[in-house]
Tab-separated table of C-alpha atoms in Angstrom:
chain	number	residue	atom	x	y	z
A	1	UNK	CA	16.147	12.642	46.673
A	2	UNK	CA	16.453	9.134	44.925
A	3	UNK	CA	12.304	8.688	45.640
A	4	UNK	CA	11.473	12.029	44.217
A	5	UNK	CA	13.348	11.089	41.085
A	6	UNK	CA	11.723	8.013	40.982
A	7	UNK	CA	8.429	9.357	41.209
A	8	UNK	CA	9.009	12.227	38.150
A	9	UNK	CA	9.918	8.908	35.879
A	10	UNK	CA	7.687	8.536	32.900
A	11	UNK	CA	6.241	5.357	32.357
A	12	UNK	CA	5.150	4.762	28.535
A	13	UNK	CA	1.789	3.961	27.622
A	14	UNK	CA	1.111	-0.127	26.492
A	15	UNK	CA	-1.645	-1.288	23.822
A	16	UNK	CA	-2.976	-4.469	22.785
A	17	UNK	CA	-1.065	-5.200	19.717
A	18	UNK	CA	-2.542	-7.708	16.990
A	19	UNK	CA	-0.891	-8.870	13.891
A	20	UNK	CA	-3.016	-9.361	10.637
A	21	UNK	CA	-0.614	-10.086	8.176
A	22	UNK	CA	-1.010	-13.859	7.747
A	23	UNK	CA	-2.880	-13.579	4.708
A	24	UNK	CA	0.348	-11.178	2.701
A	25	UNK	CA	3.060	-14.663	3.810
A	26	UNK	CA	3.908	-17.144	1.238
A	27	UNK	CA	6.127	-19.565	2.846
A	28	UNK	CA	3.541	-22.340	2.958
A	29	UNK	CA	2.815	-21.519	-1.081
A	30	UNK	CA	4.554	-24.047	-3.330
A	31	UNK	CA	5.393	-22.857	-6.958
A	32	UNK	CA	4.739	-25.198	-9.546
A	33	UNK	CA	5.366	-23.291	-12.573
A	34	UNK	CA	1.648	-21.524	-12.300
A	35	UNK	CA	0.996	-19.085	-14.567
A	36	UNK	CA	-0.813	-15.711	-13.225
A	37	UNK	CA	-4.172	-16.946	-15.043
A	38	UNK	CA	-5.248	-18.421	-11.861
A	39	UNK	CA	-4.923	-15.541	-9.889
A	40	UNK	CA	-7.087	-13.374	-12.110
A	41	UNK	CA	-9.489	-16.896	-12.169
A	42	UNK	CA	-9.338	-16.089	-8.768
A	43	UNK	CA	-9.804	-12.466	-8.069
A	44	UNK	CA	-12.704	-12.395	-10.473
A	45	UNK	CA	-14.846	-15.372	-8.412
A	46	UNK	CA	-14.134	-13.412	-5.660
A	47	UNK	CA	-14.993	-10.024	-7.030
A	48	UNK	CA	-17.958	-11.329	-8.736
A	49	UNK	CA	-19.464	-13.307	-5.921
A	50	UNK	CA	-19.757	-9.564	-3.710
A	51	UNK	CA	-20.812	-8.008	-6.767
A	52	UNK	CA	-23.739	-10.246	-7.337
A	53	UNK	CA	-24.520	-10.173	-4.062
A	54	UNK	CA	-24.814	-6.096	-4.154
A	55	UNK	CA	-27.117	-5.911	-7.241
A	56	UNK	CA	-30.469	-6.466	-5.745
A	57	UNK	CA	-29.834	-3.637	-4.343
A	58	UNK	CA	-28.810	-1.800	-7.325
A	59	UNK	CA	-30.739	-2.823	-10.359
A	60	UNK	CA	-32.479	-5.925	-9.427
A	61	UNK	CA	-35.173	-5.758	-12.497
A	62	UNK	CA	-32.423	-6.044	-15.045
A	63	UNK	CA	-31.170	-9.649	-16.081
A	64	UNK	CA	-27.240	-10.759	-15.518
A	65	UNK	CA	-25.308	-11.617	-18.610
A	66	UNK	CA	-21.915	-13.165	-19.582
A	67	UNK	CA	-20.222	-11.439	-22.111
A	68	UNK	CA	-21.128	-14.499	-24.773
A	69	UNK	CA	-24.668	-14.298	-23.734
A	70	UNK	CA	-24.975	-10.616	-24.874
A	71	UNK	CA	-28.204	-9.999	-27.501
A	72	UNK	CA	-27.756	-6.548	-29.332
A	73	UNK	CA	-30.110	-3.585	-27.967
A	74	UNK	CA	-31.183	-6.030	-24.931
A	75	UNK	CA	-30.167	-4.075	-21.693
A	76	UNK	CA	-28.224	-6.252	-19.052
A	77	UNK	CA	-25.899	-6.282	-16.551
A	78	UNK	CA	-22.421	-8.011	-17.036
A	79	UNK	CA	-19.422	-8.332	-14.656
A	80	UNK	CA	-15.928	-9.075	-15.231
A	81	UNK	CA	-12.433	-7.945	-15.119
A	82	UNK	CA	-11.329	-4.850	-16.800
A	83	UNK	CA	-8.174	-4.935	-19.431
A	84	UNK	CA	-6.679	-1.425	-20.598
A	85	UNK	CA	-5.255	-1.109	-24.060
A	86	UNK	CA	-2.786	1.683	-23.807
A	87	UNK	CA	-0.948	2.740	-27.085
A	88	UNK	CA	2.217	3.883	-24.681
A	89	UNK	CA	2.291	1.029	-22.545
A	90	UNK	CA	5.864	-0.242	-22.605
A	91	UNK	CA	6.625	-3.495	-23.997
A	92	UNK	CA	9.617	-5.153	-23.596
A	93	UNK	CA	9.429	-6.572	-27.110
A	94	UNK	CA	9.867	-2.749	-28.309
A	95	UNK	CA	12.954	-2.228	-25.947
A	96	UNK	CA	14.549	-5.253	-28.519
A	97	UNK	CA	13.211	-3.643	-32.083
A	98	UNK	CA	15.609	-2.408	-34.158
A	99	UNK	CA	13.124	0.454	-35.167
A	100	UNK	CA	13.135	1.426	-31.627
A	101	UNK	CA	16.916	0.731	-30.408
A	102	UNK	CA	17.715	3.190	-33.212
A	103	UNK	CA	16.363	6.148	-31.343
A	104	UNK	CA	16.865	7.457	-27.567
A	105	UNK	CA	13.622	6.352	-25.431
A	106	UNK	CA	12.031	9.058	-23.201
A	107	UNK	CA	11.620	7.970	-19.958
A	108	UNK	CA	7.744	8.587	-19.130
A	109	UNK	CA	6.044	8.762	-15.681
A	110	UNK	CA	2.635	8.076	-17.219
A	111	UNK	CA	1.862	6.411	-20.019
A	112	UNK	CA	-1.984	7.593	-20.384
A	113	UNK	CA	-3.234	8.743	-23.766
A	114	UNK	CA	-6.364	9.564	-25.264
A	115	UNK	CA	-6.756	6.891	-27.666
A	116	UNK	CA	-6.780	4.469	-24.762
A	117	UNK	CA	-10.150	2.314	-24.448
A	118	UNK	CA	-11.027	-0.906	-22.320
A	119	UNK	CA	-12.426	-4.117	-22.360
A	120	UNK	CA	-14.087	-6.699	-20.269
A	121	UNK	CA	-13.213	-9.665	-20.128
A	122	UNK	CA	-15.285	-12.778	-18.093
A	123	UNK	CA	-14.138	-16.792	-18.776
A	124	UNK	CA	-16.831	-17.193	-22.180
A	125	UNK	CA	-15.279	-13.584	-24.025
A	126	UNK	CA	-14.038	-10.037	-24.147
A	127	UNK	CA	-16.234	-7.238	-25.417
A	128	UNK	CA	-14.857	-3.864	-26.293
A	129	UNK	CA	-16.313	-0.873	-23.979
A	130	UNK	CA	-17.866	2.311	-25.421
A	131	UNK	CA	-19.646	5.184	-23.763
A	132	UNK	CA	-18.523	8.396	-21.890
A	133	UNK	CA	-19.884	7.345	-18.413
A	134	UNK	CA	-16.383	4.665	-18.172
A	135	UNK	CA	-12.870	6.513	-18.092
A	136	UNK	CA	-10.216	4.764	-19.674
A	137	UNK	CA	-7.785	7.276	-17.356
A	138	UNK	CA	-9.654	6.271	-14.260
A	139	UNK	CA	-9.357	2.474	-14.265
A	140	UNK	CA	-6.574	0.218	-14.832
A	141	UNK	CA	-6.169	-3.601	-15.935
A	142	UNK	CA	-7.196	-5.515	-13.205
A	143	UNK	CA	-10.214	-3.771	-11.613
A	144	UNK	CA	-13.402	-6.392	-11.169
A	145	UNK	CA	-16.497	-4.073	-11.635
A	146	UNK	CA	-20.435	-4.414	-12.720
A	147	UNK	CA	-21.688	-2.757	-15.958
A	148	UNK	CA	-25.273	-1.616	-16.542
A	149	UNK	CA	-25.829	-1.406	-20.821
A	150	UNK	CA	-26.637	-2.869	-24.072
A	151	UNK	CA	-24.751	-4.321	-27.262
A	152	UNK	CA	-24.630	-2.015	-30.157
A	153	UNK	CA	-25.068	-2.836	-33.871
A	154	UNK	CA	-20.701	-2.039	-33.674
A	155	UNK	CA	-20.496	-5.043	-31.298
A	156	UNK	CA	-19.397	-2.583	-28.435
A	157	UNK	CA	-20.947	-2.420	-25.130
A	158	UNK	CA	-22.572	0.770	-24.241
A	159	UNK	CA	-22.160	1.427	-20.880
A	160	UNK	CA	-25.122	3.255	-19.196
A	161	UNK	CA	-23.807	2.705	-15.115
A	162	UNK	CA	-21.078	1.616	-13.086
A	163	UNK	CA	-21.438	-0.071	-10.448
A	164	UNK	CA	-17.671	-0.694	-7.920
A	165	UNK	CA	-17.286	-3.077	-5.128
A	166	UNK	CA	-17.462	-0.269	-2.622
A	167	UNK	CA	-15.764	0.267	1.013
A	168	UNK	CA	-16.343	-2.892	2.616
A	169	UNK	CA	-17.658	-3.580	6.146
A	170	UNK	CA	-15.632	-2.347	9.133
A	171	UNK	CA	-15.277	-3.432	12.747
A	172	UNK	CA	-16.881	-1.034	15.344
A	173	UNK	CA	-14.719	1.799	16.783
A	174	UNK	CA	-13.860	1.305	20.735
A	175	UNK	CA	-15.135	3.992	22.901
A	176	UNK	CA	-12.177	5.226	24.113
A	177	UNK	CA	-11.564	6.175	27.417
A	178	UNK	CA	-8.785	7.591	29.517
A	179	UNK	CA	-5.412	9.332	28.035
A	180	UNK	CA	-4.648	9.526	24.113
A	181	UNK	CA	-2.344	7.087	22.539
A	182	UNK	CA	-0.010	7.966	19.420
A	183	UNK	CA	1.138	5.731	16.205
A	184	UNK	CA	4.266	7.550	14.359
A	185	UNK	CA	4.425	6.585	10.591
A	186	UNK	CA	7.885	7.008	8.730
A	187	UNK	CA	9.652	5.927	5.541
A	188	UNK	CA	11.898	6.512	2.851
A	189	UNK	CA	14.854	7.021	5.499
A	190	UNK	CA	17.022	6.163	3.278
A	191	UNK	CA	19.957	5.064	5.064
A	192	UNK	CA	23.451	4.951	3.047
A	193	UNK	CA	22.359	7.476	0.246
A	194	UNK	CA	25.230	10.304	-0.487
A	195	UNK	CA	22.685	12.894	0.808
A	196	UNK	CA	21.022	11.610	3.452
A	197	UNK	CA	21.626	13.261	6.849
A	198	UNK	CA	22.139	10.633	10.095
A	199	UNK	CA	21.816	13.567	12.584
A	200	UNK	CA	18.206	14.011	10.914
A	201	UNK	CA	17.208	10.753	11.571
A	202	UNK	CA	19.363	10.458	15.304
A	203	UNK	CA	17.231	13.648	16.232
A	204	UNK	CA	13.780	11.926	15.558
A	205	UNK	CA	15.171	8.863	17.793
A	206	UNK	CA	16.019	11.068	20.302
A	207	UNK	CA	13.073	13.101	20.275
A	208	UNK	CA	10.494	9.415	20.540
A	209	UNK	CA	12.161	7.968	23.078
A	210	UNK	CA	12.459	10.938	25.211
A	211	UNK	CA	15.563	12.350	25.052
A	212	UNK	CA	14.863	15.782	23.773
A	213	UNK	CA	12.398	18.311	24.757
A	214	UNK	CA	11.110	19.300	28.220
A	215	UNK	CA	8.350	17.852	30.717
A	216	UNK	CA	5.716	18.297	28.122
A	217	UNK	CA	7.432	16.887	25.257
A	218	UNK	CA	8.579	13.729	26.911
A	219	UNK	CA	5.082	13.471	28.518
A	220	UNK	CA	3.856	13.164	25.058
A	221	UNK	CA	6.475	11.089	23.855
A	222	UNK	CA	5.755	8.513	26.506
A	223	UNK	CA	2.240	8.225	25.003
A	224	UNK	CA	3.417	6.843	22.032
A	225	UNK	CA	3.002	3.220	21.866
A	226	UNK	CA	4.218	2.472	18.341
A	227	UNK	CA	6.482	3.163	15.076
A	228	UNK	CA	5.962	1.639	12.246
A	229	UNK	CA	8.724	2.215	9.460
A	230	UNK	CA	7.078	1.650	5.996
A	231	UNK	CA	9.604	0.473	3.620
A	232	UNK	CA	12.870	1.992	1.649
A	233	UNK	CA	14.693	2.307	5.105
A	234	UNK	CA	18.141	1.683	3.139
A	235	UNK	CA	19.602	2.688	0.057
A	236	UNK	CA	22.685	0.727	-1.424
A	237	UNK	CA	24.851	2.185	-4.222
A	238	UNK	CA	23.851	0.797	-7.438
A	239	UNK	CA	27.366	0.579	-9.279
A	240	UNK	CA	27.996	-2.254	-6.476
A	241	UNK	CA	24.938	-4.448	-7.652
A	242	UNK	CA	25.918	-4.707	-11.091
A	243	UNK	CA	26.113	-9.139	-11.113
A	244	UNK	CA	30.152	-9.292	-9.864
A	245	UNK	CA	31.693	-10.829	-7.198
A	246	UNK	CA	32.490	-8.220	-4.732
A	247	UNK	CA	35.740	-7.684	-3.041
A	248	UNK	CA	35.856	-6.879	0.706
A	249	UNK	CA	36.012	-3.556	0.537
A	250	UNK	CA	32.789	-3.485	-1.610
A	251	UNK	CA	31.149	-6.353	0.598
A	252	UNK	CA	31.892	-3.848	3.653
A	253	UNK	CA	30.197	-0.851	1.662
A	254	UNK	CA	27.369	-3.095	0.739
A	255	UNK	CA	26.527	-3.829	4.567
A	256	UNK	CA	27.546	-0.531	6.184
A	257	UNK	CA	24.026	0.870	5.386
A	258	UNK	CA	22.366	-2.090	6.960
A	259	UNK	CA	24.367	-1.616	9.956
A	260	UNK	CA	24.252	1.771	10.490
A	261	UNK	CA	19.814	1.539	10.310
A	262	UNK	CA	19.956	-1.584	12.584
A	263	UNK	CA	21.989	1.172	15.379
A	264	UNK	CA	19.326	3.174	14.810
A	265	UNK	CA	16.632	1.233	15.321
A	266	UNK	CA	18.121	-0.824	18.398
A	267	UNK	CA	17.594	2.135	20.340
A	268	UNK	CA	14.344	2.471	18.893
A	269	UNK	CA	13.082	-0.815	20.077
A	270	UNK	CA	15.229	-0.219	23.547
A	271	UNK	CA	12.127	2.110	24.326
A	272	UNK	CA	9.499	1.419	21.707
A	273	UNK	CA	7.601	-1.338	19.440
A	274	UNK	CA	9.034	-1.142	16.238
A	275	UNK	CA	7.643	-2.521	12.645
A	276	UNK	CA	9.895	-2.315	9.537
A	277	UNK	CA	8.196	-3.002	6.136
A	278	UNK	CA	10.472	-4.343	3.556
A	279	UNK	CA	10.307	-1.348	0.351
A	280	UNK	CA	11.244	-1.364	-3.519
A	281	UNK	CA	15.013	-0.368	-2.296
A	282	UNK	CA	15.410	-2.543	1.011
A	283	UNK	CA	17.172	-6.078	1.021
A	284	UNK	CA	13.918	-7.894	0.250
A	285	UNK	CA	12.034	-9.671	-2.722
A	286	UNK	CA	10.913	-7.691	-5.176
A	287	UNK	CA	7.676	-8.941	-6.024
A	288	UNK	CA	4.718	-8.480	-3.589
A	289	UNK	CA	3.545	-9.189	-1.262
A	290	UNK	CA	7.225	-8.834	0.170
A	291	UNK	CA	8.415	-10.878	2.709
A	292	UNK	CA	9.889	-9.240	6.159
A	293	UNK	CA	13.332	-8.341	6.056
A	294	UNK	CA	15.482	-11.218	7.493
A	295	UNK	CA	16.070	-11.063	11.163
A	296	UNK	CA	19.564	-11.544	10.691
A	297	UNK	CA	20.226	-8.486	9.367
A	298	UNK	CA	19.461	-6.594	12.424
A	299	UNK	CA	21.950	-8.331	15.327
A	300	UNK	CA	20.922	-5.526	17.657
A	301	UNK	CA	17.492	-4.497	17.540
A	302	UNK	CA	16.017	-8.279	16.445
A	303	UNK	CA	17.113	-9.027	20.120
A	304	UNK	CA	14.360	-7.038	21.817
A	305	UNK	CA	10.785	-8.532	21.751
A	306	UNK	CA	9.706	-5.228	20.782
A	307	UNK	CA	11.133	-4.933	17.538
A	308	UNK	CA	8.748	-7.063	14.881
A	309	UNK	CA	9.950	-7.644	10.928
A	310	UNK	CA	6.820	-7.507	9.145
A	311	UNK	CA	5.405	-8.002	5.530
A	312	UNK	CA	4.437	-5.400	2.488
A	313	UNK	CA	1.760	-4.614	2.680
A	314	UNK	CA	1.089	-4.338	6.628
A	315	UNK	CA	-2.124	-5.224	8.005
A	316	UNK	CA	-2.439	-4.893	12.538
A	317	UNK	CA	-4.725	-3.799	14.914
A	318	UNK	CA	-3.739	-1.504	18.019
A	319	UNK	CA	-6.596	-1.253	20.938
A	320	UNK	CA	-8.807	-2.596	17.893
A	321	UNK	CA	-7.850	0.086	15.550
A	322	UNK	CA	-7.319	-1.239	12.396
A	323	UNK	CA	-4.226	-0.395	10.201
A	324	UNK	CA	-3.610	-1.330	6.886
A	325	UNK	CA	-0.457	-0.101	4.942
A	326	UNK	CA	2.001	-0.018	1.972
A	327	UNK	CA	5.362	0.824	1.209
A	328	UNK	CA	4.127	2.726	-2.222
A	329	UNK	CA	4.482	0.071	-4.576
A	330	UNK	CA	0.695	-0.078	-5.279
A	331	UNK	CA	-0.073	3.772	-5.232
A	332	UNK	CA	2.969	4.526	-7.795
A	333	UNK	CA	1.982	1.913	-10.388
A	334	UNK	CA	-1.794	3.212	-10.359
A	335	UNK	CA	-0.218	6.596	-11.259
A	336	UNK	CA	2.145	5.247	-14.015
A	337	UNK	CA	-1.081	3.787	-15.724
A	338	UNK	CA	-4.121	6.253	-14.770
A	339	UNK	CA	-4.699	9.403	-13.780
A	340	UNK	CA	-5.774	11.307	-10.628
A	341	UNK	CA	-5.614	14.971	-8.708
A	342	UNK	CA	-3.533	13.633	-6.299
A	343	UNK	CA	-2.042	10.330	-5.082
A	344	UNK	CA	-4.971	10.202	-1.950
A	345	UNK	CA	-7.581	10.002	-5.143
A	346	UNK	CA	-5.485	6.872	-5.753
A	347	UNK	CA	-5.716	5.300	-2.107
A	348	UNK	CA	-9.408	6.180	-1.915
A	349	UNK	CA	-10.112	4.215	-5.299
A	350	UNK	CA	-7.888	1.288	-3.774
A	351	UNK	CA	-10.179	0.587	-1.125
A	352	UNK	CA	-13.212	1.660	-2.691
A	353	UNK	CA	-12.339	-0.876	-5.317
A	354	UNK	CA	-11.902	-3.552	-2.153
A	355	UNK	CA	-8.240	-4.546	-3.811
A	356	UNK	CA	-5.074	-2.832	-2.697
A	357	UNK	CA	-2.946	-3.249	-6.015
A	358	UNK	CA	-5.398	-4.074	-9.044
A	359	UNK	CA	-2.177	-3.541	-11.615
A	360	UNK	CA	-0.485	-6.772	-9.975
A	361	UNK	CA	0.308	-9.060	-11.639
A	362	UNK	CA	-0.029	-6.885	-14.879
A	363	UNK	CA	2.272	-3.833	-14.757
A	364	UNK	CA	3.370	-4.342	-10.470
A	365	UNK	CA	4.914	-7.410	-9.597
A	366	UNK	CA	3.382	-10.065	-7.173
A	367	UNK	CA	3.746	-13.496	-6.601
A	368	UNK	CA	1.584	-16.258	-8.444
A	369	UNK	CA	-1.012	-17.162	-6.058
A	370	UNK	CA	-3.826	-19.950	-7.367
A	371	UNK	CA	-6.127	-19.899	-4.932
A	372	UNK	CA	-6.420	-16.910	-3.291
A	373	UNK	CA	-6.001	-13.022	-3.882
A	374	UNK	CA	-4.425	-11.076	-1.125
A	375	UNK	CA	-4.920	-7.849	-2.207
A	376	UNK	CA	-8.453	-8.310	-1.849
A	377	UNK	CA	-9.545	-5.980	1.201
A	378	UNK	CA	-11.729	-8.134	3.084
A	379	UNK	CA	-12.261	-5.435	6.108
A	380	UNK	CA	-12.110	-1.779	5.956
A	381	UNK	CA	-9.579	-0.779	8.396
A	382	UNK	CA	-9.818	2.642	10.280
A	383	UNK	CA	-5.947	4.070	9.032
A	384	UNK	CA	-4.927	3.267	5.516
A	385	UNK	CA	-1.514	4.665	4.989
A	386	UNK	CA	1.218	4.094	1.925
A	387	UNK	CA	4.741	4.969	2.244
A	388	UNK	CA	7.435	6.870	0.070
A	389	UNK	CA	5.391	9.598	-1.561
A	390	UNK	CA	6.454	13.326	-3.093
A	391	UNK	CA	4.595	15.018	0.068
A	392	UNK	CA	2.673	14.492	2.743
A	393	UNK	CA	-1.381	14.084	2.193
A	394	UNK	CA	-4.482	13.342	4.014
A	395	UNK	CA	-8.017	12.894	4.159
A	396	UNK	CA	-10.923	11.197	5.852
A	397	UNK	CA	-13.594	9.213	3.746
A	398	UNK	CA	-17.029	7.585	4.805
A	399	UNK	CA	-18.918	4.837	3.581
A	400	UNK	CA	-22.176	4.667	2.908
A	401	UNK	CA	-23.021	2.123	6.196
A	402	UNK	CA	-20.989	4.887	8.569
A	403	UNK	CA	-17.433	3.574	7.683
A	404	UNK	CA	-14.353	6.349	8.404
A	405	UNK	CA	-11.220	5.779	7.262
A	406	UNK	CA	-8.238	8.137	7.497
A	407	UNK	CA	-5.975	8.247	4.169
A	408	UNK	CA	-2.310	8.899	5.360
A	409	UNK	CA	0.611	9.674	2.186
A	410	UNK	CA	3.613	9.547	4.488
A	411	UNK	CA	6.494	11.623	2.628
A	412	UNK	CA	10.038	10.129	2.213
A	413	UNK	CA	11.830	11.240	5.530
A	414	UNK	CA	15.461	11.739	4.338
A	415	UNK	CA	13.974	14.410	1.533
A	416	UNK	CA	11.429	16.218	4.055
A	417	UNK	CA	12.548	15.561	7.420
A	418	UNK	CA	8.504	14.661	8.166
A	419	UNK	CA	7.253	11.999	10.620
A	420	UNK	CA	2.890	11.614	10.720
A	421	UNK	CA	1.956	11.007	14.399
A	422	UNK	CA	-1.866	9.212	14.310
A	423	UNK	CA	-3.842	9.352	17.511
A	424	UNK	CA	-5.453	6.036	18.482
A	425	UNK	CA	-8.460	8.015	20.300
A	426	UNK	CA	-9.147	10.313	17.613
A	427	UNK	CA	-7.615	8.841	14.241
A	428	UNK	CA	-9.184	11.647	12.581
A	429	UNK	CA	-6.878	13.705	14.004
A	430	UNK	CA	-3.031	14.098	12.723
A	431	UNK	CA	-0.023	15.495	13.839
A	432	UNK	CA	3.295	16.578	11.709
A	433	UNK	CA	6.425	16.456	13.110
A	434	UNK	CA	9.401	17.465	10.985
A	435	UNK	CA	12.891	17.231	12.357
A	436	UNK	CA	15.583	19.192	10.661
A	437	UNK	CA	19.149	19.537	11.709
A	438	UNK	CA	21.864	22.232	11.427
């Protein structure tokens, strides 16, 4: 009886696990007062050197300018980085103005407007765009791009082609043999909020580890060989982080959220890896790329080997399947200050731009790096996914040299109840699972 039960035992699946997330730590950075010049300096000699590199392939009978060297009516091509003006931008010189203070400001959730226009800028000058091939709603302050034109008599540049970055080279899929392998994506769990369910959240546990379901169920939960949590995992009451000492009883409020996830996710990493990105609402810093959430905070589930804190954004490799990931910060800034159909026009513009947040340090915080840009994507990786959105979204780009890459919008768990599984053999393919409780 005893060797019969042995023998119906599950025994979960194992992958080779790699961590790329070197390049998104700043602990060996040393701030000495740098201004975020030098990491525009930066991102533009890096931009510019794979531009350059791409134009004989693109116009190669046309001569490269800088933006000083311009001669009117000569055509050229010029590359540099773009700046938006935006007549709603806010400013935080009109939040001050008396003019302004007097009346009730609107809060906005995109400050696009016609009028808007751009400029490029290199290090010898800025000249002003004009043309309707270059949409001011399209691009943001930040992006790196090549321009095919000419100087008009207005001092404008016309521009007559665009020419982007593009998705950059990717490491060769595995064949993959034998039985499938599963990722689940979550976020937005929003521990602590007033309306957040725990039985929601206790039932997706459950259901990953193996608890729930019958022999085909667990059979398929056993195949899954990693969760990644990606970011806004707790939510603390904002009346208590208002600059005060706190008493006890606030202190214990404070921390009860923190507590309760780290329950949660011990029994999580009891069975399972486990990553947790730090988010916009978790205990972390605020600029990116943030830092992983201390292991301190988690007494329980930091003491399994299984359970790994990790940066934002989130950059591994399982069986040499490259994921790359965000906790949202970079996808909701692009839609504050341009427009798209959707928020997977956003992520596909991201990577096809080779630079995961191009309104840092602008409009989305980040920290002041001199000599480097970590944004910059360097490798296309084969799952790109960003965490916190309105609703769940997907879809599967190629590149023109045979890349595919599978666009994941994971929705915020404690408002939809929706976890993405992502097969390792066929990342192409997706699974929803949503867990709702009565």
């Amino acid at each position: 009886m005893v060797s019969m039960e042995v023998d119906n035992l599950l025994q979960r699946k194992q992958c080779l696990y790699q961590s790329l997330d070197e390049s998104f730590r700043i602990e060996k950075e040393v701030y000495r007062g740098q201004q975020y010049s030098q990491l525009y300096f930066a991102r533009l000699h890096l931009m510019r050197t794979l531009l350059y590199s791409l134009l004989p392939n693109w116009k190669p009978y046309l001569p490269v300018c800088t933006v000083l060297g311009l001669e009117q009516g000569k055509e050229c091509i010029i590359v540099g980085t773009l700046y938006k003006h935006m007549k709603l931008k806010p400013s935080i010189l009109d939040e001050y103005s008396k003019e302004r203070s007097a009346s009730p400001l609107v809060q906005r959730h995109n400050f696009t407007h016609s009028d808007d226009n751009l400029v490029l800028e290199d290090e010898s000058g800025r000249v002003k765009l004009s043309g309707s091939l270059l949409l001011p709603s399209t691009y943001v302050t930040g992006n790196v791009i090549a321009l095919h034109g000419k100087e008009t008599s207005a001092g404008d540049f016309l521009v007559e082609d665009v020419l982007e970055a593009g998705l950059p080279q990717q490491i060769e899929r595995p064949i993959q043999l034998g039985e499938d392998k599963y990722v689940v994506l979550i976020s937005g769990l929003s521990v602590g909020r007033s309306s957040s369910n725990p039985l929601q959240f206790q039932l997706f546990v459950d259901h990953i580890t193996g608890h729930l379901g019958d022999e085909k169920e667990q059979s398929i939960a056993a195949q899954t060989v990693q969760v990644v949590i990606a970011g806004n995992s707790v939510e603390v009451p904002h009346g208590l982080l208002n600059g005060q000492n706190l008493g006890s009883k606030d202190q214990s409020r404070l921390f009860e959220p923190i507590k309760e996830l780290d329950i949660l996710l011990t029994q999580i990493a009891a069975s399972i890896p486990l990553d947790i990105m730090p988010g916009s609402s978790d205990p972390a810093n605020f600029a990116l790329p943030q830092q992983p959430l201390h292991r301190c905070l988690f007494p329980g589930s930091s003491a399994y080997n299984t359970f790994r804190s990790c940066t934002n954004p989130h950059c591994f490799e399982l069986d040499n399947i490259r994921f790359l990931g965000t906790s949202g910060q970079n996808i909701d800034d692009l839609g504050k200050y341009s427009e798209a159909n959707n928020n997977i026009e956003f992520m596909e513009r991201t990577l096809r731009w080779r630079h995961l947040a191009p309104t840092a340090p602008n409009t989305l915080g980040c920290y002041p790096f001199t000599d480097r840009d970590p944004f910059y994507v360097e490798t296309c990786p084969h799952v790109y996914f960003v965490g916190n959105q309105d609703k769940y979204e997907s879809r599967l780009i190629k590149g023109s040299e045979g890349q595919m890459v599978r666009l994941i919008c994971i929705p915020r768990f404690a408002e939809t109840g929706v976890a993405v599984v992502v097969s390792l053999h066929c990342f192409y393919q997706l699974k929803l699972q949503k867990y709702l409780s009565f």
